[in-house]
PDB file of C-alpha atoms and ligand atoms in Angstrom:
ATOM      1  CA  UNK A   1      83.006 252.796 -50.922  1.00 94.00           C
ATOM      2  CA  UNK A   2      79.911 254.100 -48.425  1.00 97.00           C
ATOM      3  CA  UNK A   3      76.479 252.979 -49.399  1.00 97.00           C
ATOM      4  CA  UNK A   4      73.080 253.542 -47.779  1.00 97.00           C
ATOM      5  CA  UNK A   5      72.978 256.295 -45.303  1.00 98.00           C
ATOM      6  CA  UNK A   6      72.091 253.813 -42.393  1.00 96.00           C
ATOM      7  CA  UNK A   7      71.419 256.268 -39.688  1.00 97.00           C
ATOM      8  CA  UNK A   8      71.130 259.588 -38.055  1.00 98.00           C
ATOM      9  CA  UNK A   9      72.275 259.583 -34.678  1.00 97.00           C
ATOM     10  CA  UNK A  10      71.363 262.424 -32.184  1.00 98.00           C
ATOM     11  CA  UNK A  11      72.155 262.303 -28.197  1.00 98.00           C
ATOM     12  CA  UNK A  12      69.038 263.354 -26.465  1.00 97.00           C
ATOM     13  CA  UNK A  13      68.966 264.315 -22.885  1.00 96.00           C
ATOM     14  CA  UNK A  14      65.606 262.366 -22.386  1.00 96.00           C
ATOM     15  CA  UNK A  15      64.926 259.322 -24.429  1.00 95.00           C
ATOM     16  CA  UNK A  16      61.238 258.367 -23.484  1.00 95.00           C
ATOM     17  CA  UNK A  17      60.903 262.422 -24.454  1.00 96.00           C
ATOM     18  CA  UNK A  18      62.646 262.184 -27.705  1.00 97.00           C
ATOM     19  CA  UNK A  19      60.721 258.862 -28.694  1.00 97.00           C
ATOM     20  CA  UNK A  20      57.020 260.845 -27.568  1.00 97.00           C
ATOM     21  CA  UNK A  21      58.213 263.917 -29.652  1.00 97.00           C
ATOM     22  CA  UNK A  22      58.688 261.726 -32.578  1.00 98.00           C
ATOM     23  CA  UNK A  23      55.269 259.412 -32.231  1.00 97.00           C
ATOM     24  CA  UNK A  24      52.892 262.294 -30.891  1.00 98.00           C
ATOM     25  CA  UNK A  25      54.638 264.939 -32.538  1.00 98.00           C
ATOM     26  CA  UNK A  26      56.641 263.998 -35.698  1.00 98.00           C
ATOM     27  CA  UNK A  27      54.004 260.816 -36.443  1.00 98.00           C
ATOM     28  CA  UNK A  28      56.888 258.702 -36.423  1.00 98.00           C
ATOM     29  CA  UNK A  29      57.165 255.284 -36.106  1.00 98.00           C
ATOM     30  CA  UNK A  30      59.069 254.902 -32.814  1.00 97.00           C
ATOM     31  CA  UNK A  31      60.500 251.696 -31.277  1.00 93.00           C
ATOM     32  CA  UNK A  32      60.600 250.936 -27.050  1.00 92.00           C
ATOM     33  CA  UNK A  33      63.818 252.140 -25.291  1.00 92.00           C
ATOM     34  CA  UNK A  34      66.518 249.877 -25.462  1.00 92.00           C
ATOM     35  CA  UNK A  35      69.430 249.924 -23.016  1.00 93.00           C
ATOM     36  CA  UNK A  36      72.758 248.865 -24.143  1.00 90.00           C
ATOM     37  CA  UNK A  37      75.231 249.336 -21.029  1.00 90.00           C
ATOM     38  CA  UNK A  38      77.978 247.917 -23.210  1.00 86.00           C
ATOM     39  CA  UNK A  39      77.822 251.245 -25.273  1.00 87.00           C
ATOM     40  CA  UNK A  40      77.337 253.318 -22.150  1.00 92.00           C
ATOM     41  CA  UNK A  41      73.789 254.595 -24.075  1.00 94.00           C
ATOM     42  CA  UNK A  42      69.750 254.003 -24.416  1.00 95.00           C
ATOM     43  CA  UNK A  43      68.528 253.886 -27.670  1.00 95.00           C
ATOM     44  CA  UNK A  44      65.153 254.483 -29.399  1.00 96.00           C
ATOM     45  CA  UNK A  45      65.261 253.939 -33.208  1.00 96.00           C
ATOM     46  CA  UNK A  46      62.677 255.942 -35.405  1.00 98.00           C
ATOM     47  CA  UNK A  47      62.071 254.245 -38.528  1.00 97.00           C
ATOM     48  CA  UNK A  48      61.552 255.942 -41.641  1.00 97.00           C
ATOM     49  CA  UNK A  49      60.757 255.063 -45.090  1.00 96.00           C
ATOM     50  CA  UNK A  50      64.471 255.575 -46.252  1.00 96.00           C
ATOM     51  CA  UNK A  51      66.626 255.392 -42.882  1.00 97.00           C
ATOM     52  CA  UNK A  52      66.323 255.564 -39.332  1.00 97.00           C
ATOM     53  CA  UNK A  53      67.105 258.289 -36.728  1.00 98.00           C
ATOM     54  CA  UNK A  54      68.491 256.780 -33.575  1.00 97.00           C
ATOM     55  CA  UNK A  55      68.107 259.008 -30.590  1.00 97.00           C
ATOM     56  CA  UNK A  56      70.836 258.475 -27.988  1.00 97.00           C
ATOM     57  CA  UNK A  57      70.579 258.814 -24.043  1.00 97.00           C
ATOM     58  CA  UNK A  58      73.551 258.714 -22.344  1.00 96.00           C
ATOM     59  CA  UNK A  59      73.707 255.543 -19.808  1.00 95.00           C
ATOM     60  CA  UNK A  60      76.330 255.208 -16.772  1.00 88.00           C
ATOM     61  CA  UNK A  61      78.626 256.984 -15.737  1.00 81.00           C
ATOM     62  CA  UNK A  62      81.331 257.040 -18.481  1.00 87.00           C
ATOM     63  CA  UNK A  63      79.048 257.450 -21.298  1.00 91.00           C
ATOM     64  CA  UNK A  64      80.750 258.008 -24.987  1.00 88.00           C
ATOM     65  CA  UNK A  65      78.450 260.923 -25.358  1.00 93.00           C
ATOM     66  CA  UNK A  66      77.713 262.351 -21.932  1.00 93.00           C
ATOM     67  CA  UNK A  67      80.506 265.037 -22.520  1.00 92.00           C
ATOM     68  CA  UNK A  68      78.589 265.343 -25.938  1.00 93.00           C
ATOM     69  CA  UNK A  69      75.695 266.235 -24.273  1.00 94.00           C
ATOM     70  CA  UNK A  70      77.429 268.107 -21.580  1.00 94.00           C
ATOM     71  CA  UNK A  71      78.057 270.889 -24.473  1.00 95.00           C
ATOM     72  CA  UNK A  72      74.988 270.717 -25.822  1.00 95.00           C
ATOM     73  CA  UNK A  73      72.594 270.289 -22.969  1.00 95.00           C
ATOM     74  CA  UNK A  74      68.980 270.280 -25.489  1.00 96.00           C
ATOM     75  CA  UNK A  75      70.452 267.740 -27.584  1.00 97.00           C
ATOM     76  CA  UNK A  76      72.140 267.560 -30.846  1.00 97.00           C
ATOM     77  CA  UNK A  77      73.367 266.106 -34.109  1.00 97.00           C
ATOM     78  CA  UNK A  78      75.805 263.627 -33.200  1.00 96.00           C
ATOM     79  CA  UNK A  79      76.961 261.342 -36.114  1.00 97.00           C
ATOM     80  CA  UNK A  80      76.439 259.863 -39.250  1.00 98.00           C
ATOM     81  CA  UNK A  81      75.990 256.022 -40.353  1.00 97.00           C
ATOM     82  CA  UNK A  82      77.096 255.127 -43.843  1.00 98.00           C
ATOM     83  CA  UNK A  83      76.683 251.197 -44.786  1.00 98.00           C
ATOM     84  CA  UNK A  84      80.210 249.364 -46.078  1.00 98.00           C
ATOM     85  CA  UNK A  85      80.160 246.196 -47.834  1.00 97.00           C
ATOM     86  CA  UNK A  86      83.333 245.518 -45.597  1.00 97.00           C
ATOM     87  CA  UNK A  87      84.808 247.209 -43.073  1.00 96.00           C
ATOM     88  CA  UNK A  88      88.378 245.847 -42.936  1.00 95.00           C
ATOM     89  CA  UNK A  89      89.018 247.003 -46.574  1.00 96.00           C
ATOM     90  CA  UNK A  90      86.984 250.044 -45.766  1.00 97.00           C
ATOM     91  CA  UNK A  91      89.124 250.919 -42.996  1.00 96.00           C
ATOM     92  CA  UNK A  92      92.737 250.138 -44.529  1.00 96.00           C
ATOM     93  CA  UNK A  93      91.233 252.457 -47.139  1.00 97.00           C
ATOM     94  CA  UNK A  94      91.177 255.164 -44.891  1.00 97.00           C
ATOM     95  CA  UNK A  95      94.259 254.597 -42.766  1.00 96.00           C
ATOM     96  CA  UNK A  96      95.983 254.908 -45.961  1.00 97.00           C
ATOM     97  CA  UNK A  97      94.290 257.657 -46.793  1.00 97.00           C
ATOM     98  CA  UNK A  98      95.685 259.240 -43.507  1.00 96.00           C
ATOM     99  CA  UNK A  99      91.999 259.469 -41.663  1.00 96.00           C
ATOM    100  CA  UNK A 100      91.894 258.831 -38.030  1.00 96.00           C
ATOM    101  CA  UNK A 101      89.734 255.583 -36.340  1.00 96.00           C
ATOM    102  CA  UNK A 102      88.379 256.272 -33.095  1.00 94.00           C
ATOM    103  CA  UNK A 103      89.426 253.909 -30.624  1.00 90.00           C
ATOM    104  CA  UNK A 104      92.233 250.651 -31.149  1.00 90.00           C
ATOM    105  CA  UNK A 105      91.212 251.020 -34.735  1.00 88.00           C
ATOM    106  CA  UNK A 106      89.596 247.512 -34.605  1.00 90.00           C
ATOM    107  CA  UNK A 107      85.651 246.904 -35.681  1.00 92.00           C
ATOM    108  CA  UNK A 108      83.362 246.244 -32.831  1.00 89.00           C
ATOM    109  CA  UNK A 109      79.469 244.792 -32.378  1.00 88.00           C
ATOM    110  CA  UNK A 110      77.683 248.274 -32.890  1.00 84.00           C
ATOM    111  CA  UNK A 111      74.075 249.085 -31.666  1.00 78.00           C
ATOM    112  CA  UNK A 112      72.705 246.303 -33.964  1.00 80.00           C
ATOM    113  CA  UNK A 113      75.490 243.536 -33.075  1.00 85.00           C
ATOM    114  CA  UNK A 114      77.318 244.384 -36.669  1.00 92.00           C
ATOM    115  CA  UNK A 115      80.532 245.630 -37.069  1.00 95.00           C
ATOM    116  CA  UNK A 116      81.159 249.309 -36.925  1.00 95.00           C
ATOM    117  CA  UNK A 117      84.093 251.837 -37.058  1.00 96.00           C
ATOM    118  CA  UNK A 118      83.949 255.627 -35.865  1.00 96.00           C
ATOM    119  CA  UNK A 119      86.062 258.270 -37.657  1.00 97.00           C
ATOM    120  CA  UNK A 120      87.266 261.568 -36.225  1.00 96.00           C
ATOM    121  CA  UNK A 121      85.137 264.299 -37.035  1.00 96.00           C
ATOM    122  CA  UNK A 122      87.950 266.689 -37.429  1.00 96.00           C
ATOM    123  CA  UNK A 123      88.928 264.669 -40.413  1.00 97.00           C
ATOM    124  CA  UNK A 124      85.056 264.368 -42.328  1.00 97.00           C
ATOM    125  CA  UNK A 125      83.888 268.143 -42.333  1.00 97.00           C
ATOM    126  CA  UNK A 126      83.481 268.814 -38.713  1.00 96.00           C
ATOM    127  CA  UNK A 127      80.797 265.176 -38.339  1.00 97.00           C
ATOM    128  CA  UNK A 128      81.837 262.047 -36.403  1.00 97.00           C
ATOM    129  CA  UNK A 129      80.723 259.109 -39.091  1.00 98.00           C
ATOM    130  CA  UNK A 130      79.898 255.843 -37.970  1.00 96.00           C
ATOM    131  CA  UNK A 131      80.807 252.514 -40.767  1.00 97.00           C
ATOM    132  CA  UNK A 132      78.619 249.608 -39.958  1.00 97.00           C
ATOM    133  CA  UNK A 133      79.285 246.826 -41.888  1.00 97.00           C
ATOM    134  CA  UNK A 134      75.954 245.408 -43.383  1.00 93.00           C
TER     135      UNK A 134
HETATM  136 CO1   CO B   1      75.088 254.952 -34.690  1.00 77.20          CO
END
């Protein structure tokens, strides 16, 4: 059912930090900050030859990973993108499966305006996974 590992997601306390570490340090390609206040986050994607790393700021006050960060104050690991060819069938798949959707259960416009689903990390080995419909 997953395809293409889309993304690696990690919250960063500092995004314009995280995005030099990558360029300078890493020799990444690096795109500019983008704020997304509608996801309570800043994002910088690094692009790689086989997937992208997307390093997360927290944004406002009621950020979805500011409590995240809160426990892990240097930054950290903080999900998992897999590509679906659809996410509706993907995610009656695992509702019948008994995994848990975060949220209403419904897709929403992710990071890249495509439809996206997060499942409870206690469920998937201790990692929250994003779907993003492709
Ligand atoms: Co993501």
């Amino acid at each position: 059912m997953i395809g293409r590992l889309n993304h690696v997601a990690i919250a960063v306390p500092d995004a314009g930090k995280a995005a030099l570490l990558y360029r300078e340090t890493l020799g990444a390609a690096v795109s500019a900050p983008l704020a997304l206040p509608a996801h309570g986050v800043t994002t910088v994607f690094v692009e790689l030859p086989n997937t992208k790393i997307e390093l997360l700021e927290p944004l406002g006050a009621d950020s979805p990973i500011a409590a995240f960060l809160s426990r892990h104050p240097e930054g950290g690991l903080h999900h998992l993108c897999y590509e679906v060819d659809d996410i509706g069938v993907a995610r009656d798949r695992l509702v019948a499966a008994g995994a848990r959707i975060l949220g209403d259960g419904k897709p929403r416009p992710g990071a890249h305006g495509k439809p996206v689903l997060f499942l409870h990390p206690k469920d998937f080995l201790g990692t929250l996974i994003e779907l993003e419909q492709v």
